[in-house]
Amino acid sequence: MRVGPNRWRFLQQSLSNLDDRLKALGSALLVIRGKPEEVFPKLFKTWNVKCITFENDIEPYAKKRDEQIEAMAKDAGIKVIQKVSHTLYSPAKILNANMGKVPLTYQKFVSVAEGLGPPPAAVDEPKKVPPGYSQILESRELKIPKEEDIFGNTNVPTLEELGLDESKLEPCLYPGGEAEALQRMQICLAKKAWICDFEKPNTSPNSLIPSTTVLSPYLKFGCLSPRLFFHELNKIIQGRKHSKPPVSLVGQMYWREFYYVVGFATPNYDRMVGNSICCQIPWGNNQEHLKAWTEGRTGYPFIDAIMTQLRKEGWIHHLARHAVACFLTRGDLWISWEEGQKVFEELLLDADWALNAGNWMWLSASAFFHQYFRVYSPVVFGKKTDKFGDYIKKYLPILKKYPVEYIYEPWNAPLSVQKAAGCIIGTDYPRPIVKHEVVSKENIAKMNAAYKANKANKGEAGRIYNIITKYAFIIMWL
């Protein structure tokens, strides 16, 4: 699995908090070790299970796993209940409302979703566990005969068990769990004017304190109900002048839903080949460049600072993701978005399969967004919101003594300035691995060629389809 230490820690904290909240209700969380297909048949028999319930999941691995467990349960005469609550709407209902077609634009999705009416409200948490439930959970030890105690340790895994050395972890800025999620949501909801005025493009990608809610990890891990947050936001903006989707906070919730629906209905959604909505682009495979980008060694301070923050903290602003994604793909390095997707999957706290793949396709102009000639500058973009380079100085302290006029382009500083700053470019900090002003123009030409090739291929595929359909119709009548 591509899971970095920050995400493991967030998951472990979330499970621990869930266990604590269940204990307060007279229940507990039992974590069973093992492969689902091997553990569940034993669990069904040992606990005399009559019914299982679980959250619907759209990811390919999860769908295959859940289908397998559901079949096992039904074979054992066990009732199976699946619920949809990780999203505002059921992706299947969105498709049905759109005549079975995938809404491939945000505007179309919003139109379909709002046509269904408001999403269901979040369900209140139970005040106590169902009758009889606590009988099997009187302590951490399962009340079953010793010879049938085949599950061993059922406690929440420790960081050590997950292979992490806590002493080597970076400070935890975003603790996992529902308690933290609800507290952060309330802090956000208290800023009513900020919520009404919120426009995502006007927030800063390189502020020293996050300029957005940072609730995405809590939504991803199920610590915060999207329906609860959605309805709380609507209570605040109702009757007030407020920003609108796609840039508003409600609009951000719709973006999440949009990607979930497209991911739900698109085979091979997380890869280029075999993906019907993805432009087929002959990306390069420069492993040295990929490694430099991943480790924050491109020689472009704005890009390297973002990648450093990502690795240290597990979170970066959405527009910062735009900058590094464009740089890796069509902007500068001409490396496949699939490689960037893997790195984000490992390092982001909020790495979410549907959103991760969807955003990478968008930023690489492989799907959804097609203005490939609009390229983020790894120098100019950061200056718009941080002209003094404070963000760079925080995450790349080796550059902190550089004068403002060179902080984004330290390679242009005279050698005397470099020496005075205690950082020689090419020795203490890398030179740029590419020349943006050169490769960006070359890559725009490559994108233009790829788009033309895709258009031609689709035209040929359409012609062949029409021929096949025509003769199939004739044969049917013969």
mmCIF file of N, CA, C and O in Angstrom, residues 87 90 104 114 179 252 259 274 277 291 302 336 339 377 389 419 432:
data_model
loop_
_atom_site.group_PDB
_atom_site.id
_atom_site.type_symbol
_atom_site.label_atom_id
_atom_site.label_comp_id
_atom_site.label_asym_id
_atom_site.label_seq_id
_atom_site.Cartn_x
_atom_site.Cartn_y
_atom_site.Cartn_z
ATOM 1 N N THR A 87 -20.785 10.097 0.988
ATOM 2 C CA THR A 87 -21.016 11.168 0.014
ATOM 3 C C THR A 87 -22.390 11.783 0.277
ATOM 4 O O THR A 87 -23.216 11.205 0.984
ATOM 5 N N SER A 90 -25.970 9.264 -3.459
ATOM 6 C CA SER A 90 -25.524 7.979 -3.990
ATOM 7 C C SER A 90 -25.082 8.185 -5.433
ATOM 8 O O SER A 90 -25.863 8.699 -6.251
ATOM 9 N N LEU A 104 -20.040 14.612 -17.176
ATOM 10 C CA LEU A 104 -18.600 14.845 -17.313
ATOM 11 C C LEU A 104 -18.196 16.309 -17.143
ATOM 12 O O LEU A 104 -17.022 16.638 -17.314
ATOM 13 N N GLU A 114 -28.800 18.873 -7.866
ATOM 14 C CA GLU A 114 -29.791 19.775 -7.283
ATOM 15 C C GLU A 114 -31.202 19.417 -7.727
ATOM 16 O O GLU A 114 -32.168 19.722 -7.029
ATOM 17 N N ALA A 179 -13.596 13.644 17.154
ATOM 18 C CA ALA A 179 -13.587 14.752 18.118
ATOM 19 C C ALA A 179 -12.863 15.961 17.543
ATOM 20 O O ALA A 179 -13.352 17.102 17.620
ATOM 21 N N GLN A 252 -17.227 23.376 -3.065
ATOM 22 C CA GLN A 252 -16.139 22.423 -2.834
ATOM 23 C C GLN A 252 -16.706 21.043 -2.504
ATOM 24 O O GLN A 252 -16.147 20.022 -2.901
ATOM 25 N N TYR A 259 -16.350 14.100 -8.594
ATOM 26 C CA TYR A 259 -15.295 13.120 -8.854
ATOM 27 C C TYR A 259 -15.709 11.721 -8.405
ATOM 28 O O TYR A 259 -15.342 10.726 -9.041
ATOM 29 N N GLY A 274 -6.990 2.601 -21.363
ATOM 30 C CA GLY A 274 -8.278 1.983 -21.111
ATOM 31 C C GLY A 274 -9.276 2.892 -20.425
ATOM 32 O O GLY A 274 -10.373 2.466 -20.075
ATOM 33 N N ILE A 277 -12.352 8.519 -20.657
ATOM 34 C CA ILE A 277 -12.456 9.974 -20.542
ATOM 35 C C ILE A 277 -11.090 10.652 -20.583
ATOM 36 O O ILE A 277 -10.996 11.877 -20.563
ATOM 37 N N LYS A 291 12.215 11.694 -9.319
ATOM 38 C CA LYS A 291 12.767 11.596 -7.967
ATOM 39 C C LYS A 291 13.042 12.993 -7.400
ATOM 40 O O LYS A 291 12.763 13.266 -6.229
ATOM 41 N N PHE A 302 9.744 27.482 -5.040
ATOM 42 C CA PHE A 302 8.310 27.401 -4.772
ATOM 43 C C PHE A 302 7.828 25.955 -4.863
ATOM 44 O O PHE A 302 7.104 25.465 -3.991
ATOM 45 N N SER A 336 4.078 11.397 -16.593
ATOM 46 C CA SER A 336 2.679 11.006 -16.497
ATOM 47 C C SER A 336 2.051 11.400 -15.165
ATOM 48 O O SER A 336 2.656 11.272 -14.098
ATOM 49 N N GLU A 339 2.167 8.957 -12.165
ATOM 50 C CA GLU A 339 3.302 8.953 -11.224
ATOM 51 C C GLU A 339 3.060 9.946 -10.090
ATOM 52 O O GLU A 339 3.350 9.670 -8.927
ATOM 53 N N SER A 377 3.421 29.138 -13.793
ATOM 54 C CA SER A 377 4.848 29.436 -13.697
ATOM 55 C C SER A 377 5.343 29.039 -12.314
ATOM 56 O O SER A 377 4.750 29.435 -11.300
ATOM 57 N N GLY A 389 8.487 35.707 -0.027
ATOM 58 C CA GLY A 389 9.021 34.346 0.034
ATOM 59 C C GLY A 389 9.067 33.746 1.428
ATOM 60 O O GLY A 389 9.894 32.869 1.698
ATOM 61 N N LYS A 419 27.171 33.558 -1.541
ATOM 62 C CA LYS A 419 28.104 33.317 -0.434
ATOM 63 C C LYS A 419 27.630 34.001 0.839
ATOM 64 O O LYS A 419 27.690 33.431 1.930
ATOM 65 N N PRO A 432 18.099 24.606 -11.251
ATOM 66 C CA PRO A 432 16.859 24.119 -11.865
ATOM 67 C C PRO A 432 17.144 22.934 -12.793
ATOM 68 O O PRO A 432 18.087 22.974 -13.599
#
